[in-house]
C-alpha cells in the first residue's frame, strides 16, 4: 500500500455560512467548491495532509463576497 495518496474533488456543493448574521445580511450562501490535496500515512492509521479549495458563488450577497481560495493542513486517523 502506498503511503502517499493524492485526491481531488472535481466539483462539490458549497454551503457558506456567515456567522453571526447581521440584521441586513443573509447567513447562507450556496456555491460550488473545487479541491485537491494529498495525505501521507505517517504510522499505521495516522495521516497528515494538506488541501486547497476554490470556492465560487453567484456573486456578492448583501455585500459579502465569499469567493476565493482556502488552504490548510490536517492530522487524522483512518478507519
PDB file of N, CA and C in Angstrom:
ATOM      1  N   UNK A   1       0.845  -1.187   0.000  1.00  0.00           N
ATOM      2  CA  UNK A   1       0.000   0.000   0.000  1.00  0.00           C
ATOM      3  C   UNK A   1       0.888   1.247   0.000  1.00  0.00           C
ATOM      4  N   UNK A   2       0.538   2.201  -0.823  1.00  0.00           N
ATOM      5  CA  UNK A   2       1.319   3.425  -0.953  1.00  0.00           C
ATOM      6  C   UNK A   2       1.066   4.359   0.231  1.00  0.00           C
ATOM      7  N   UNK A   3       2.103   4.968   0.773  1.00  0.00           N
ATOM      8  CA  UNK A   3       1.968   5.863   1.927  1.00  0.00           C
ATOM      9  C   UNK A   3       1.444   7.243   1.518  1.00  0.00           C
ATOM     10  N   UNK A   4       1.636   7.619   0.270  1.00  0.00           N
ATOM     11  CA  UNK A   4       1.229   8.935  -0.238  1.00  0.00           C
ATOM     12  C   UNK A   4      -0.025   8.777  -1.092  1.00  0.00           C
ATOM     13  N   UNK A   5      -1.081   9.560  -0.792  1.00  0.00           N
ATOM     14  CA  UNK A   5      -2.325   9.465  -1.553  1.00  0.00           C
ATOM     15  C   UNK A   5      -2.826  10.860  -1.933  1.00  0.00           C
ATOM     16  N   UNK A   6      -2.717  11.234  -3.213  1.00  0.00           N
ATOM     17  CA  UNK A   6      -3.316  12.498  -3.665  1.00  0.00           C
ATOM     18  C   UNK A   6      -4.819  12.299  -3.870  1.00  0.00           C
ATOM     19  N   UNK A   7      -5.583  13.387  -3.808  1.00  0.00           N
ATOM     20  CA  UNK A   7      -7.025  13.305  -4.035  1.00  0.00           C
ATOM     21  C   UNK A   7      -7.517  14.589  -4.684  1.00  0.00           C
ATOM     22  N   UNK A   8      -8.725  14.509  -5.270  1.00  0.00           N
ATOM     23  CA  UNK A   8      -9.303  15.646  -5.976  1.00  0.00           C
ATOM     24  C   UNK A   8     -10.831  15.612  -5.790  1.00  0.00           C
ATOM     25  N   UNK A   9     -11.420  16.782  -5.694  1.00  0.00           N
ATOM     26  CA  UNK A   9     -12.872  16.941  -5.734  1.00  0.00           C
ATOM     27  C   UNK A   9     -13.153  17.769  -6.991  1.00  0.00           C
ATOM     28  N   UNK A  10     -13.635  17.129  -8.078  1.00  0.00           N
ATOM     29  CA  UNK A  10     -13.850  17.873  -9.316  1.00  0.00           C
ATOM     30  C   UNK A  10     -14.872  18.993  -9.163  1.00  0.00           C
ATOM     31  N   UNK A  11     -15.936  18.766  -8.396  1.00  0.00           N
ATOM     32  CA  UNK A  11     -16.937  19.795  -8.105  1.00  0.00           C
ATOM     33  C   UNK A  11     -17.799  19.298  -6.956  1.00  0.00           C
ATOM     34  N   UNK A  12     -18.094  20.177  -6.036  1.00  0.00           N
ATOM     35  CA  UNK A  12     -18.928  19.820  -4.901  1.00  0.00           C
ATOM     36  C   UNK A  12     -19.816  20.985  -4.496  1.00  0.00           C
ATOM     37  N   UNK A  13     -20.819  20.707  -3.691  1.00  0.00           N
ATOM     38  CA  UNK A  13     -21.740  21.724  -3.216  1.00  0.00           C
ATOM     39  C   UNK A  13     -21.120  22.449  -2.030  1.00  0.00           C
ATOM     40  N   UNK A  14     -21.060  23.766  -2.095  1.00  0.00           N
ATOM     41  CA  UNK A  14     -20.514  24.567  -1.005  1.00  0.00           C
ATOM     42  C   UNK A  14     -21.624  25.261  -0.230  1.00  0.00           C
ATOM     43  N   UNK A  15     -21.595  25.136   1.078  1.00  0.00           N
ATOM     44  CA  UNK A  15     -22.542  25.837   1.946  1.00  0.00           C
ATOM     45  C   UNK A  15     -21.746  26.854   2.749  1.00  0.00           C
ATOM     46  N   UNK A  16     -21.837  28.109   2.387  1.00  0.00           N
ATOM     47  CA  UNK A  16     -21.084  29.172   3.033  1.00  0.00           C
ATOM     48  C   UNK A  16     -21.990  29.831   4.067  1.00  0.00           C
ATOM     49  N   UNK A  17     -21.618  29.711   5.314  1.00  0.00           N
ATOM     50  CA  UNK A  17     -22.417  30.225   6.422  1.00  0.00           C
ATOM     51  C   UNK A  17     -21.721  31.452   6.995  1.00  0.00           C
ATOM     52  N   UNK A  18     -22.439  32.562   7.073  1.00  0.00           N
ATOM     53  CA  UNK A  18     -21.915  33.785   7.665  1.00  0.00           C
ATOM     54  C   UNK A  18     -22.422  33.832   9.110  1.00  0.00           C
ATOM     55  N   UNK A  19     -21.491  33.850  10.052  1.00  0.00           N
ATOM     56  CA  UNK A  19     -21.886  33.802  11.457  1.00  0.00           C
ATOM     57  C   UNK A  19     -21.081  34.825  12.244  1.00  0.00           C
ATOM     58  N   UNK A  20     -21.677  35.561  13.111  1.00  0.00           N
ATOM     59  CA  UNK A  20     -23.121  35.674  13.314  1.00  0.00           C
ATOM     60  C   UNK A  20     -23.731  36.559  12.235  1.00  0.00           C
ATOM     61  N   UNK A  21     -24.963  36.262  11.817  1.00  0.00           N
ATOM     62  CA  UNK A  21     -25.580  37.081  10.777  1.00  0.00           C
ATOM     63  C   UNK A  21     -25.974  38.453  11.317  1.00  0.00           C
ATOM     64  N   UNK A  22     -25.825  39.461  10.485  1.00  0.00           N
ATOM     65  CA  UNK A  22     -26.256  40.803  10.870  1.00  0.00           C
ATOM     66  C   UNK A  22     -27.733  40.992  10.572  1.00  0.00           C
ATOM     67  N   UNK A  23     -28.243  42.144  10.916  1.00  0.00           N
ATOM     68  CA  UNK A  23     -29.660  42.412  10.684  1.00  0.00           C
ATOM     69  C   UNK A  23     -29.994  42.461   9.197  1.00  0.00           C
ATOM     70  N   UNK A  24     -29.050  42.944   8.375  1.00  0.00           N
ATOM     71  CA  UNK A  24     -29.341  43.083   6.947  1.00  0.00           C
ATOM     72  C   UNK A  24     -28.675  42.001   6.105  1.00  0.00           C
ATOM     73  N   UNK A  25     -27.930  41.087   6.703  1.00  0.00           N
ATOM     74  CA  UNK A  25     -27.191  40.083   5.937  1.00  0.00           C
ATOM     75  C   UNK A  25     -27.850  38.719   6.013  1.00  0.00           C
ATOM     76  N   UNK A  26     -27.896  38.035   4.884  1.00  0.00           N
ATOM     77  CA  UNK A  26     -28.336  36.645   4.869  1.00  0.00           C
ATOM     78  C   UNK A  26     -27.210  35.784   5.412  1.00  0.00           C
ATOM     79  N   UNK A  27     -27.533  34.664   6.017  1.00  0.00           N
ATOM     80  CA  UNK A  27     -26.486  33.866   6.641  1.00  0.00           C
ATOM     81  C   UNK A  27     -26.078  32.653   5.820  1.00  0.00           C
ATOM     82  N   UNK A  28     -26.764  32.337   4.725  1.00  0.00           N
ATOM     83  CA  UNK A  28     -26.466  31.159   3.921  1.00  0.00           C
ATOM     84  C   UNK A  28     -26.248  31.563   2.470  1.00  0.00           C
ATOM     85  N   UNK A  29     -25.082  31.195   1.911  1.00  0.00           N
ATOM     86  CA  UNK A  29     -24.762  31.488   0.522  1.00  0.00           C
ATOM     87  C   UNK A  29     -24.336  30.175  -0.145  1.00  0.00           C
ATOM     88  N   UNK A  30     -25.159  29.597  -1.038  1.00  0.00           N
ATOM     89  CA  UNK A  30     -24.766  28.352  -1.708  1.00  0.00           C
ATOM     90  C   UNK A  30     -23.750  28.620  -2.812  1.00  0.00           C
ATOM     91  N   UNK A  31     -22.960  27.602  -3.138  1.00  0.00           N
ATOM     92  CA  UNK A  31     -21.968  27.744  -4.199  1.00  0.00           C
ATOM     93  C   UNK A  31     -21.374  26.410  -4.601  1.00  0.00           C
ATOM     94  N   UNK A  32     -20.282  26.480  -5.330  1.00  0.00           N
ATOM     95  CA  UNK A  32     -19.569  25.296  -5.805  1.00  0.00           C
ATOM     96  C   UNK A  32     -18.146  25.365  -5.272  1.00  0.00           C
ATOM     97  N   UNK A  33     -17.585  24.208  -4.934  1.00  0.00           N
ATOM     98  CA  UNK A  33     -16.210  24.147  -4.451  1.00  0.00           C
ATOM     99  C   UNK A  33     -15.442  23.113  -5.274  1.00  0.00           C
ATOM    100  N   UNK A  34     -14.208  23.471  -5.639  1.00  0.00           N
ATOM    101  CA  UNK A  34     -13.281  22.577  -6.328  1.00  0.00           C
ATOM    102  C   UNK A  34     -12.081  22.413  -5.401  1.00  0.00           C
ATOM    103  N   UNK A  35     -11.566  21.185  -5.268  1.00  0.00           N
ATOM    104  CA  UNK A  35     -10.490  20.978  -4.294  1.00  0.00           C
ATOM    105  C   UNK A  35      -9.507  19.916  -4.754  1.00  0.00           C
ATOM    106  N   UNK A  36      -8.335  19.989  -4.167  1.00  0.00           N
ATOM    107  CA  UNK A  36      -7.302  18.984  -4.382  1.00  0.00           C
ATOM    108  C   UNK A  36      -6.386  18.965  -3.181  1.00  0.00           C
ATOM    109  N   UNK A  37      -5.775  17.824  -2.960  1.00  0.00           N
ATOM    110  CA  UNK A  37      -4.876  17.715  -1.820  1.00  0.00           C
ATOM    111  C   UNK A  37      -4.142  16.394  -1.841  1.00  0.00           C
ATOM    112  N   UNK A  38      -3.465  16.150  -0.743  1.00  0.00           N
ATOM    113  CA  UNK A  38      -2.722  14.904  -0.605  1.00  0.00           C
ATOM    114  C   UNK A  38      -2.577  14.586   0.875  1.00  0.00           C
ATOM    115  N   UNK A  39      -2.498  13.294   1.141  1.00  0.00           N
ATOM    116  CA  UNK A  39      -2.249  12.883   2.524  1.00  0.00           C
ATOM    117  C   UNK A  39      -1.164  11.822   2.538  1.00  0.00           C
ATOM    118  N   UNK A  40      -0.495  11.734   3.668  1.00  0.00           N
ATOM    119  CA  UNK A  40       0.627  10.828   3.845  1.00  0.00           C
ATOM    120  C   UNK A  40       0.385  10.004   5.101  1.00  0.00           C
ATOM    121  N   UNK A  41       0.488   8.684   4.961  1.00  0.00           N
ATOM    122  CA  UNK A  41       0.330   7.805   6.131  1.00  0.00           C
ATOM    123  C   UNK A  41       1.613   7.854   6.939  1.00  0.00           C
ATOM    124  N   UNK A  42       1.534   8.442   8.128  1.00  0.00           N
ATOM    125  CA  UNK A  42       2.701   8.624   8.982  1.00  0.00           C
ATOM    126  C   UNK A  42       3.060   7.315   9.688  1.00  0.00           C
ATOM    127  N   UNK A  43       2.036   6.681  10.281  1.00  0.00           N
ATOM    128  CA  UNK A  43       2.261   5.448  11.032  1.00  0.00           C
ATOM    129  C   UNK A  43       0.926   4.746  11.214  1.00  0.00           C
ATOM    130  N   UNK A  44       0.866   3.468  10.892  1.00  0.00           N
ATOM    131  CA  UNK A  44      -0.361   2.663  10.971  1.00  0.00           C
ATOM    132  C   UNK A  44      -1.526   3.407  10.336  1.00  0.00           C
ATOM    133  N   UNK A  45      -2.531   3.826  11.113  1.00  0.00           N
ATOM    134  CA  UNK A  45      -3.693   4.535  10.570  1.00  0.00           C
ATOM    135  C   UNK A  45      -3.687   6.027  10.900  1.00  0.00           C
ATOM    136  N   UNK A  46      -2.522   6.616  11.094  1.00  0.00           N
ATOM    137  CA  UNK A  46      -2.397   8.051  11.376  1.00  0.00           C
ATOM    138  C   UNK A  46      -1.894   8.755  10.124  1.00  0.00           C
ATOM    139  N   UNK A  47      -2.613   9.836   9.740  1.00  0.00           N
ATOM    140  CA  UNK A  47      -2.330  10.537   8.492  1.00  0.00           C
ATOM    141  C   UNK A  47      -2.072  12.021   8.741  1.00  0.00           C
ATOM    142  N   UNK A  48      -1.264  12.618   7.874  1.00  0.00           N
ATOM    143  CA  UNK A  48      -1.069  14.075   7.818  1.00  0.00           C
ATOM    144  C   UNK A  48      -1.365  14.482   6.379  1.00  0.00           C
ATOM    145  N   UNK A  49      -2.042  15.617   6.221  1.00  0.00           N
ATOM    146  CA  UNK A  49      -2.394  16.017   4.868  1.00  0.00           C
ATOM    147  C   UNK A  49      -2.507  17.520   4.690  1.00  0.00           C
ATOM    148  N   UNK A  50      -2.602  17.913   3.444  1.00  0.00           N
ATOM    149  CA  UNK A  50      -2.800  19.318   3.068  1.00  0.00           C
ATOM    150  C   UNK A  50      -3.852  19.366   1.966  1.00  0.00           C
ATOM    151  N   UNK A  51      -4.573  20.480   1.886  1.00  0.00           N
ATOM    152  CA  UNK A  51      -5.529  20.652   0.805  1.00  0.00           C
ATOM    153  C   UNK A  51      -5.682  22.117   0.463  1.00  0.00           C
ATOM    154  N   UNK A  52      -6.180  22.362  -0.748  1.00  0.00           N
ATOM    155  CA  UNK A  52      -6.514  23.710  -1.223  1.00  0.00           C
ATOM    156  C   UNK A  52      -7.879  23.617  -1.889  1.00  0.00           C
ATOM    157  N   UNK A  53      -8.724  24.624  -1.633  1.00  0.00           N
ATOM    158  CA  UNK A  53     -10.087  24.624  -2.166  1.00  0.00           C
ATOM    159  C   UNK A  53     -10.407  25.981  -2.778  1.00  0.00           C
ATOM    160  N   UNK A  54     -11.084  25.947  -3.924  1.00  0.00           N
ATOM    161  CA  UNK A  54     -11.531  27.168  -4.577  1.00  0.00           C
ATOM    162  C   UNK A  54     -13.047  27.232  -4.464  1.00  0.00           C
ATOM    163  N   UNK A  55     -13.551  28.284  -3.858  1.00  0.00           N
ATOM    164  CA  UNK A  55     -14.984  28.474  -3.630  1.00  0.00           C
ATOM    165  C   UNK A  55     -15.501  29.524  -4.612  1.00  0.00           C
ATOM    166  N   UNK A  56     -16.637  29.221  -5.234  1.00  0.00           N
ATOM    167  CA  UNK A  56     -17.256  30.177  -6.147  1.00  0.00           C
ATOM    168  C   UNK A  56     -18.771  30.167  -5.915  1.00  0.00           C
ATOM    169  N   UNK A  57     -19.342  31.359  -5.866  1.00  0.00           N
ATOM    170  CA  UNK A  57     -20.787  31.510  -5.691  1.00  0.00           C
ATOM    171  C   UNK A  57     -21.329  32.364  -6.829  1.00  0.00           C
ATOM    172  N   UNK A  58     -22.595  32.691  -6.766  1.00  0.00           N
ATOM    173  CA  UNK A  58     -23.209  33.505  -7.808  1.00  0.00           C
ATOM    174  C   UNK A  58     -22.862  34.978  -7.710  1.00  0.00           C
ATOM    175  N   UNK A  59     -21.994  35.356  -6.814  1.00  0.00           N
ATOM    176  CA  UNK A  59     -21.612  36.752  -6.637  1.00  0.00           C
ATOM    177  C   UNK A  59     -21.798  37.186  -5.197  1.00  0.00           C
ATOM    178  N   UNK A  60     -21.694  38.480  -4.972  1.00  0.00           N
ATOM    179  CA  UNK A  60     -21.862  39.014  -3.625  1.00  0.00           C
ATOM    180  C   UNK A  60     -23.325  38.918  -3.198  1.00  0.00           C
ATOM    181  N   UNK A  61     -23.516  38.664  -1.929  1.00  0.00           N
ATOM    182  CA  UNK A  61     -24.862  38.648  -1.373  1.00  0.00           C
ATOM    183  C   UNK A  61     -24.857  39.567  -0.172  1.00  0.00           C
ATOM    184  N   UNK A  62     -25.660  40.594  -0.221  1.00  0.00           N
ATOM    185  CA  UNK A  62     -25.703  41.604   0.838  1.00  0.00           C
ATOM    186  C   UNK A  62     -24.330  42.216   1.087  1.00  0.00           C
ATOM    187  N   UNK A  63     -23.532  42.361   0.007  1.00  0.00           N
ATOM    188  CA  UNK A  63     -22.214  42.976   0.121  1.00  0.00           C
ATOM    189  C   UNK A  63     -21.130  42.054   0.638  1.00  0.00           C
ATOM    190  N   UNK A  64     -21.419  40.771   0.812  1.00  0.00           N
ATOM    191  CA  UNK A  64     -20.436  39.818   1.325  1.00  0.00           C
ATOM    192  C   UNK A  64     -19.981  38.924   0.183  1.00  0.00           C
ATOM    193  N   UNK A  65     -18.662  38.859  -0.043  1.00  0.00           N
ATOM    194  CA  UNK A  65     -18.087  38.032  -1.093  1.00  0.00           C
ATOM    195  C   UNK A  65     -17.304  36.897  -0.442  1.00  0.00           C
ATOM    196  N   UNK A  66     -17.739  35.649  -0.641  1.00  0.00           N
ATOM    197  CA  UNK A  66     -17.045  34.502  -0.052  1.00  0.00           C
ATOM    198  C   UNK A  66     -16.257  33.710  -1.093  1.00  0.00           C
ATOM    199  N   UNK A  67     -16.196  34.222  -2.325  1.00  0.00           N
ATOM    200  CA  UNK A  67     -15.408  33.554  -3.364  1.00  0.00           C
ATOM    201  C   UNK A  67     -13.925  33.647  -3.014  1.00  0.00           C
ATOM    202  N   UNK A  68     -13.167  32.614  -3.398  1.00  0.00           N
ATOM    203  CA  UNK A  68     -11.733  32.664  -3.183  1.00  0.00           C
ATOM    204  C   UNK A  68     -11.146  31.309  -2.863  1.00  0.00           C
ATOM    205  N   UNK A  69      -9.879  31.317  -2.478  1.00  0.00           N
ATOM    206  CA  UNK A  69      -9.125  30.099  -2.200  1.00  0.00           C
ATOM    207  C   UNK A  69      -8.887  29.969  -0.704  1.00  0.00           C
ATOM    208  N   UNK A  70      -9.040  28.750  -0.204  1.00  0.00           N
ATOM    209  CA  UNK A  70      -8.650  28.427   1.167  1.00  0.00           C
ATOM    210  C   UNK A  70      -7.669  27.264   1.108  1.00  0.00           C
ATOM    211  N   UNK A  71      -6.798  27.194   2.080  1.00  0.00           N
ATOM    212  CA  UNK A  71      -5.819  26.109   2.155  1.00  0.00           C
ATOM    213  C   UNK A  71      -5.597  25.759   3.615  1.00  0.00           C
ATOM    214  N   UNK A  72      -5.217  24.524   3.848  1.00  0.00           N
ATOM    215  CA  UNK A  72      -4.985  24.116   5.227  1.00  0.00           C
ATOM    216  C   UNK A  72      -4.305  22.770   5.317  1.00  0.00           C
ATOM    217  N   UNK A  73      -3.987  22.407   6.530  1.00  0.00           N
ATOM    218  CA  UNK A  73      -3.379  21.123   6.815  1.00  0.00           C
ATOM    219  C   UNK A  73      -4.202  20.414   7.870  1.00  0.00           C
ATOM    220  N   UNK A  74      -3.996  19.118   7.981  1.00  0.00           N
ATOM    221  CA  UNK A  74      -4.752  18.348   8.961  1.00  0.00           C
ATOM    222  C   UNK A  74      -3.994  17.111   9.401  1.00  0.00           C
ATOM    223  N   UNK A  75      -4.378  16.622  10.560  1.00  0.00           N
ATOM    224  CA  UNK A  75      -3.933  15.342  11.094  1.00  0.00           C
ATOM    225  C   UNK A  75      -5.177  14.503  11.304  1.00  0.00           C
ATOM    226  N   UNK A  76      -5.123  13.218  10.996  1.00  0.00           N
ATOM    227  CA  UNK A  76      -6.312  12.400  11.131  1.00  0.00           C
ATOM    228  C   UNK A  76      -6.009  10.962  11.398  1.00  0.00           C
ATOM    229  N   UNK A  77      -7.068  10.231  11.740  1.00  0.00           N
ATOM    230  CA  UNK A  77      -6.994   8.801  11.984  1.00  0.00           C
ATOM    231  C   UNK A  77      -7.859   8.110  10.943  1.00  0.00           C
ATOM    232  N   UNK A  78      -7.298   7.168  10.225  1.00  0.00           N
ATOM    233  CA  UNK A  78      -8.038   6.425   9.218  1.00  0.00           C
ATOM    234  C   UNK A  78      -8.756   5.244   9.837  1.00  0.00           C
ATOM    235  N   UNK A  79      -9.891   4.900   9.249  1.00  0.00           N
ATOM    236  CA  UNK A  79     -10.632   3.721   9.716  1.00  0.00           C
ATOM    237  C   UNK A  79     -11.412   3.121   8.569  1.00  0.00           C
TER     238      UNK A  79
END
